[in-house]
PDB file of C-alpha atoms in Angstrom:
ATOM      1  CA  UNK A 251     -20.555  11.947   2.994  1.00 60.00           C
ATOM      2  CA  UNK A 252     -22.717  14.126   5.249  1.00 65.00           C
ATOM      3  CA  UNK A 253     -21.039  12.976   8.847  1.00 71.00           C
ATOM      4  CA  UNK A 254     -17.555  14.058   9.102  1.00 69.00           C
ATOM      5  CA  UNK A 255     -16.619  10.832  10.918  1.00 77.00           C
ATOM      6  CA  UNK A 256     -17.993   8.234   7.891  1.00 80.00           C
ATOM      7  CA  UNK A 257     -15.002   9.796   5.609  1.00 81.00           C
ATOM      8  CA  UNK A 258     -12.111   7.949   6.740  1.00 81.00           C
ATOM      9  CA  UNK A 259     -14.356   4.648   6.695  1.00 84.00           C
ATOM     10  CA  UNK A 260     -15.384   5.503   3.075  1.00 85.00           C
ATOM     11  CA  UNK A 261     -12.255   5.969   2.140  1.00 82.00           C
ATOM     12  CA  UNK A 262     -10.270   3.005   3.795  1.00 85.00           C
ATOM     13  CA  UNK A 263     -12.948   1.458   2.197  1.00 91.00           C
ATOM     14  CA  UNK A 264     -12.582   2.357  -1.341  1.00 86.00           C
ATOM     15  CA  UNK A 265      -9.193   2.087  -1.267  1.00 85.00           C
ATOM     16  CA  UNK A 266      -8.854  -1.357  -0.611  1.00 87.00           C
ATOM     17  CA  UNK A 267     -11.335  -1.903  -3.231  1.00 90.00           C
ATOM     18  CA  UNK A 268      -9.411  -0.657  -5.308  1.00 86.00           C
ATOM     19  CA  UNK A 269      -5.963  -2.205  -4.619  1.00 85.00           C
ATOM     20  CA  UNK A 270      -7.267  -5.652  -3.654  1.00 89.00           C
ATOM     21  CA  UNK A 271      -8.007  -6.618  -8.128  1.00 90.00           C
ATOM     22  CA  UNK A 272      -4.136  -5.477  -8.473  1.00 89.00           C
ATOM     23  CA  UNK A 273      -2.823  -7.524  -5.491  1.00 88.00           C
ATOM     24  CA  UNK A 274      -4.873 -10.984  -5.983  1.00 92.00           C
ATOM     25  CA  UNK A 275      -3.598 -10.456  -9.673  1.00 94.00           C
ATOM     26  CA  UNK A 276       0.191 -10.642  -8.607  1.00 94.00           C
ATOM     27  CA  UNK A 277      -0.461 -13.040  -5.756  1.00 94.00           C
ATOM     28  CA  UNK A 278      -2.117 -15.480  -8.400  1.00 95.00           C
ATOM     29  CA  UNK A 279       0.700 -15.261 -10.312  1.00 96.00           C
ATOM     30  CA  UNK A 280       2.990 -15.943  -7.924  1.00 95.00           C
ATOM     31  CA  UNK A 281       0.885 -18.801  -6.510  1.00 95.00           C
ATOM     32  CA  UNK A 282       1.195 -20.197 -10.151  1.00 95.00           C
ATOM     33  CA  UNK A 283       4.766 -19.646 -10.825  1.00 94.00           C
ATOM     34  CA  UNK A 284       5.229 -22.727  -8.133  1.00 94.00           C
ATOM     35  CA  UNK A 285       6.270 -25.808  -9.123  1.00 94.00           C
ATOM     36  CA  UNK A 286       3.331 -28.613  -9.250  1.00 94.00           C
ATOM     37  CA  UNK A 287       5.847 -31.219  -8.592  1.00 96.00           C
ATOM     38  CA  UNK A 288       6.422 -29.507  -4.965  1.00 94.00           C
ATOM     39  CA  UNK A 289       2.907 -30.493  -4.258  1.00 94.00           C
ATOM     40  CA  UNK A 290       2.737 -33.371  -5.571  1.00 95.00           C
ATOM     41  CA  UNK A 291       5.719 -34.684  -3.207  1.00 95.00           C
ATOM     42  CA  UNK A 292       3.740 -32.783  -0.305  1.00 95.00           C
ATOM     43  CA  UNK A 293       1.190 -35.061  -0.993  1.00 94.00           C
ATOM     44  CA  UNK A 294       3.075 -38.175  -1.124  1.00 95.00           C
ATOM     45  CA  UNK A 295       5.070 -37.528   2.073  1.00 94.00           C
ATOM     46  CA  UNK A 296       1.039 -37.106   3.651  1.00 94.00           C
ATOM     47  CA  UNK A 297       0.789 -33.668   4.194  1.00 94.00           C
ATOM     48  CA  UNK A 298      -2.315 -31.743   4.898  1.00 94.00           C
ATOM     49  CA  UNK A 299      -3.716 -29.179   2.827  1.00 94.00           C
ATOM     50  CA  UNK A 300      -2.665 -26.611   5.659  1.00 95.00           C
ATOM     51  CA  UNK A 301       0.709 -27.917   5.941  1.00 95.00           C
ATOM     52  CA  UNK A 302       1.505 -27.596   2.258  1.00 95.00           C
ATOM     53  CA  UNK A 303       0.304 -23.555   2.150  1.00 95.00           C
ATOM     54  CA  UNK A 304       2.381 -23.331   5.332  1.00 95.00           C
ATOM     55  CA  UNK A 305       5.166 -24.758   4.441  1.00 95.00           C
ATOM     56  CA  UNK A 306       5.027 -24.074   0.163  1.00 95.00           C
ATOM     57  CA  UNK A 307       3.015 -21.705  -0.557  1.00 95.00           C
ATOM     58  CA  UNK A 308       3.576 -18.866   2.145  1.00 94.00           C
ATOM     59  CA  UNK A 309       7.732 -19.361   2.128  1.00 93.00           C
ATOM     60  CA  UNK A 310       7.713 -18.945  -2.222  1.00 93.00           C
ATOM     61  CA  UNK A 311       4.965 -16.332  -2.361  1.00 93.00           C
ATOM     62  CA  UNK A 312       6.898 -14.188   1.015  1.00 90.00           C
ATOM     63  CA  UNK A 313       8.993 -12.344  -1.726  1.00 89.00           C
ATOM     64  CA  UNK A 314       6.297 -11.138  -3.586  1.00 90.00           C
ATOM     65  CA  UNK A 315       4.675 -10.255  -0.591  1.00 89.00           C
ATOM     66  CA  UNK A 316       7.380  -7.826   0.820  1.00 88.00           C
ATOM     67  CA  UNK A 317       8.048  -5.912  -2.971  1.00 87.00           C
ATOM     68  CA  UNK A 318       4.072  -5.382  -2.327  1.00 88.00           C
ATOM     69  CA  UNK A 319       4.913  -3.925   1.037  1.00 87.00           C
ATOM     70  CA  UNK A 320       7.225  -1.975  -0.249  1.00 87.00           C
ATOM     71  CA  UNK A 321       5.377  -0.458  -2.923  1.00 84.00           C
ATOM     72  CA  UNK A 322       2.598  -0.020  -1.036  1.00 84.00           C
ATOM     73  CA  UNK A 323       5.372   1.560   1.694  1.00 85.00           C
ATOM     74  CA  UNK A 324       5.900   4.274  -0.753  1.00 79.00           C
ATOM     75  CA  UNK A 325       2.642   5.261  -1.550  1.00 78.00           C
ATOM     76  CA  UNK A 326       1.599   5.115   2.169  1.00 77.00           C
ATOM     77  CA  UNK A 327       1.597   9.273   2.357  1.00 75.00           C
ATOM     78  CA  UNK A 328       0.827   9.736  -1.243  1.00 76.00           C
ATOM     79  CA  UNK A 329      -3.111   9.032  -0.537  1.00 76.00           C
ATOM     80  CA  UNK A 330      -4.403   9.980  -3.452  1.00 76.00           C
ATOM     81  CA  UNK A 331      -5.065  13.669  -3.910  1.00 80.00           C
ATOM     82  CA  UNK A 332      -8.063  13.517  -6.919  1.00 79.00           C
ATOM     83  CA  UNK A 333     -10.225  11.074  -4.582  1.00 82.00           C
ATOM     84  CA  UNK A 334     -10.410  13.116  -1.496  1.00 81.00           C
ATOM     85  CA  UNK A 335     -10.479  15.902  -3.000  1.00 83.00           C
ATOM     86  CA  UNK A 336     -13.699  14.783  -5.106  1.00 80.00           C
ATOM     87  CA  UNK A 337     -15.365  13.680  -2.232  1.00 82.00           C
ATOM     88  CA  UNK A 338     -14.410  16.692   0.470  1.00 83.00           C
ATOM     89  CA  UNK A 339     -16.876  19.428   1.025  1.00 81.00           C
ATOM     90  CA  UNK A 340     -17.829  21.718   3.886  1.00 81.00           C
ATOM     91  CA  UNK A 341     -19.443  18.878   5.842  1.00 82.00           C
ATOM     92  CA  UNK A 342     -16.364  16.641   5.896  1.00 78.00           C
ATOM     93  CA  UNK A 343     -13.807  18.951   5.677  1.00 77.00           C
ATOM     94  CA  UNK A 344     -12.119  18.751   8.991  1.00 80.00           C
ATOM     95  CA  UNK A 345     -11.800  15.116   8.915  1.00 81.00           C
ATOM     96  CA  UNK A 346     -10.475  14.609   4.596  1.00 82.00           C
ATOM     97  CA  UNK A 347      -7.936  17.677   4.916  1.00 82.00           C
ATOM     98  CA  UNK A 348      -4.901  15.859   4.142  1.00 83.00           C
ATOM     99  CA  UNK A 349      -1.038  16.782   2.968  1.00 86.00           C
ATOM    100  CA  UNK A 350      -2.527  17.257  -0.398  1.00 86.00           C
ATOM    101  CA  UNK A 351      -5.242  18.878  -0.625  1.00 86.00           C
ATOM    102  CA  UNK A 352      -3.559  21.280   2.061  1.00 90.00           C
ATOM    103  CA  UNK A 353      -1.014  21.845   0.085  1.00 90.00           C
ATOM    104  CA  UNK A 354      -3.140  22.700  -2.934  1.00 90.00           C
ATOM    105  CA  UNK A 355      -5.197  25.120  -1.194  1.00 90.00           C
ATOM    106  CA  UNK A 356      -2.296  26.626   0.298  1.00 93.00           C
ATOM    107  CA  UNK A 357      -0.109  27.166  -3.124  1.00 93.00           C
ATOM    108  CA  UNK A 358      -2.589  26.879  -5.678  1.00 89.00           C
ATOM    109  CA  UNK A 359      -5.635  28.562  -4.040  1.00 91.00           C
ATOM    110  CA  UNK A 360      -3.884  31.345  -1.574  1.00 92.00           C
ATOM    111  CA  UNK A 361      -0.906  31.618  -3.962  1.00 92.00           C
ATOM    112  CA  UNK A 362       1.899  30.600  -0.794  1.00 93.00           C
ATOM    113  CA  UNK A 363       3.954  28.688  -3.500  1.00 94.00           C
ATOM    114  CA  UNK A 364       6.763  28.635  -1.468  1.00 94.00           C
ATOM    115  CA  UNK A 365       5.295  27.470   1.524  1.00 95.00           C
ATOM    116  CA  UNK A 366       3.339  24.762   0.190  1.00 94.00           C
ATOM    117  CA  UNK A 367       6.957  23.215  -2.082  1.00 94.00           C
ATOM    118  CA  UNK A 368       8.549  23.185   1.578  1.00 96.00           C
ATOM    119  CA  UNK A 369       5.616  21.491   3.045  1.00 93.00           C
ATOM    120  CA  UNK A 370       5.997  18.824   0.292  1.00 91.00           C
ATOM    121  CA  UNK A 371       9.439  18.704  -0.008  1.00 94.00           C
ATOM    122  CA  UNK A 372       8.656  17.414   3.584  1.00 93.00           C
ATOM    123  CA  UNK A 373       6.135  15.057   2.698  1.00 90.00           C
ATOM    124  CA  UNK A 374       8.750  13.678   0.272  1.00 89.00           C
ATOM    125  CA  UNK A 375      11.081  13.434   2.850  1.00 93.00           C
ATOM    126  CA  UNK A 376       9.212  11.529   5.398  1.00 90.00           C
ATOM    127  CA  UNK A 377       7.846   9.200   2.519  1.00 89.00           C
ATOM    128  CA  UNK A 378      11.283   7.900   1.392  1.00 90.00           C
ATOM    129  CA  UNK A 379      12.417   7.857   4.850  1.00 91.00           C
ATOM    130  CA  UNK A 380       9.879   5.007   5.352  1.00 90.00           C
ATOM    131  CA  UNK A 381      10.381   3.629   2.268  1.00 90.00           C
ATOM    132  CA  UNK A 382      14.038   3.214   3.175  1.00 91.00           C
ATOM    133  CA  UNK A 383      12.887   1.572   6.624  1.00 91.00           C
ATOM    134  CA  UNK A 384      10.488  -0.960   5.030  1.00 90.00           C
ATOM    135  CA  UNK A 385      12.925  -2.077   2.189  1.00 89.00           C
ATOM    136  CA  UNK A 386      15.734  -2.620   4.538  1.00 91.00           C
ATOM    137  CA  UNK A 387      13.010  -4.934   6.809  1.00 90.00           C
ATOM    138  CA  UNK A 388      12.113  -6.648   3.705  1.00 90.00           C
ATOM    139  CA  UNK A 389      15.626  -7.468   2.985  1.00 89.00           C
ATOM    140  CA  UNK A 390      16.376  -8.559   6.854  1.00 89.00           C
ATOM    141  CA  UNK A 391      13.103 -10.364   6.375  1.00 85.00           C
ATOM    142  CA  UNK A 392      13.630 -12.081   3.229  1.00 83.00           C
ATOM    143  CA  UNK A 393      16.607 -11.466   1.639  1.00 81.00           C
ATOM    144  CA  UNK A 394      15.148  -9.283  -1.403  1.00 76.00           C
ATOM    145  CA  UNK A 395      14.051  -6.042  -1.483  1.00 74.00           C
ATOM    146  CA  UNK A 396      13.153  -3.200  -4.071  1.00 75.00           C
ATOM    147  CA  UNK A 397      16.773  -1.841  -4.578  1.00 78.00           C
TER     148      UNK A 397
END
């Protein structure tokens, strides 16, 4: 945490270690929610192990895929304020400064209250305006969607 340029690394890092028990948890169940019979005619008609995820597993599992976009969509500018702030200090400060912690220092620390709600009323603005955008992909995509 000493280099300012290891940060983002540690915490791309970290994050997908923590999503990634979460996601294989869904994708299992989805992956077991299809129908053995499917594979078992897959099988029969002679196809390969590769054919039957391309052409089984990836089409039933695609739904659950894009409500995981999505979800992940709308958490993509909430970051996570409690882990970077944990691991900021002065070393790494000019590369973990994010919306968050900015806007804590701002309205918490220097008392701009006003300031730092328009600052996240912005954040919130640009973080459903992409959650619009990927839902209506998802449902182009796919035909389902979050709402």
């Amino acid at each position: 945490m000493g280099l300012s340029g290891a940060f983002p690394h540690i915490y791309v890092w970290t994050d997908i270690w923590q999503h990634a028990g979460w996601d294989s948890i869904i994708y299992l169940a989805a992956l077991s929610a299809i129908d053995p019979t499917l594979y078992e005619a897959a099988t029969v008609d002679g196809a390969s192990r590769l054919q039957r995820i391309a052409r089984i597993d990836l089409p039933l599992i695609l739904p659950t895929a894009c409500i995981l976009l999505v979800l992940r969509a709308g958490n993509m500018m909430n970051v996570g304020f409690e882990k970077v702030y944990l691991m900021q200090n002065n070393l790494n400060a000019a590369t973990s400064e994010i919306i968050s912690t900015y806007t804590y220092k701002i309205g918490i620390i220097s008392a701009q209250y006003s300031y730092s709600t328009a600052i996240n009323l912005f954040n919130t603005l640009i973080n459903l305006t992409l959650l619009m955008m990927v839902n209506y992909t998802t449902k182009r995509l796919n035909g389902s969607g979050l709402f």
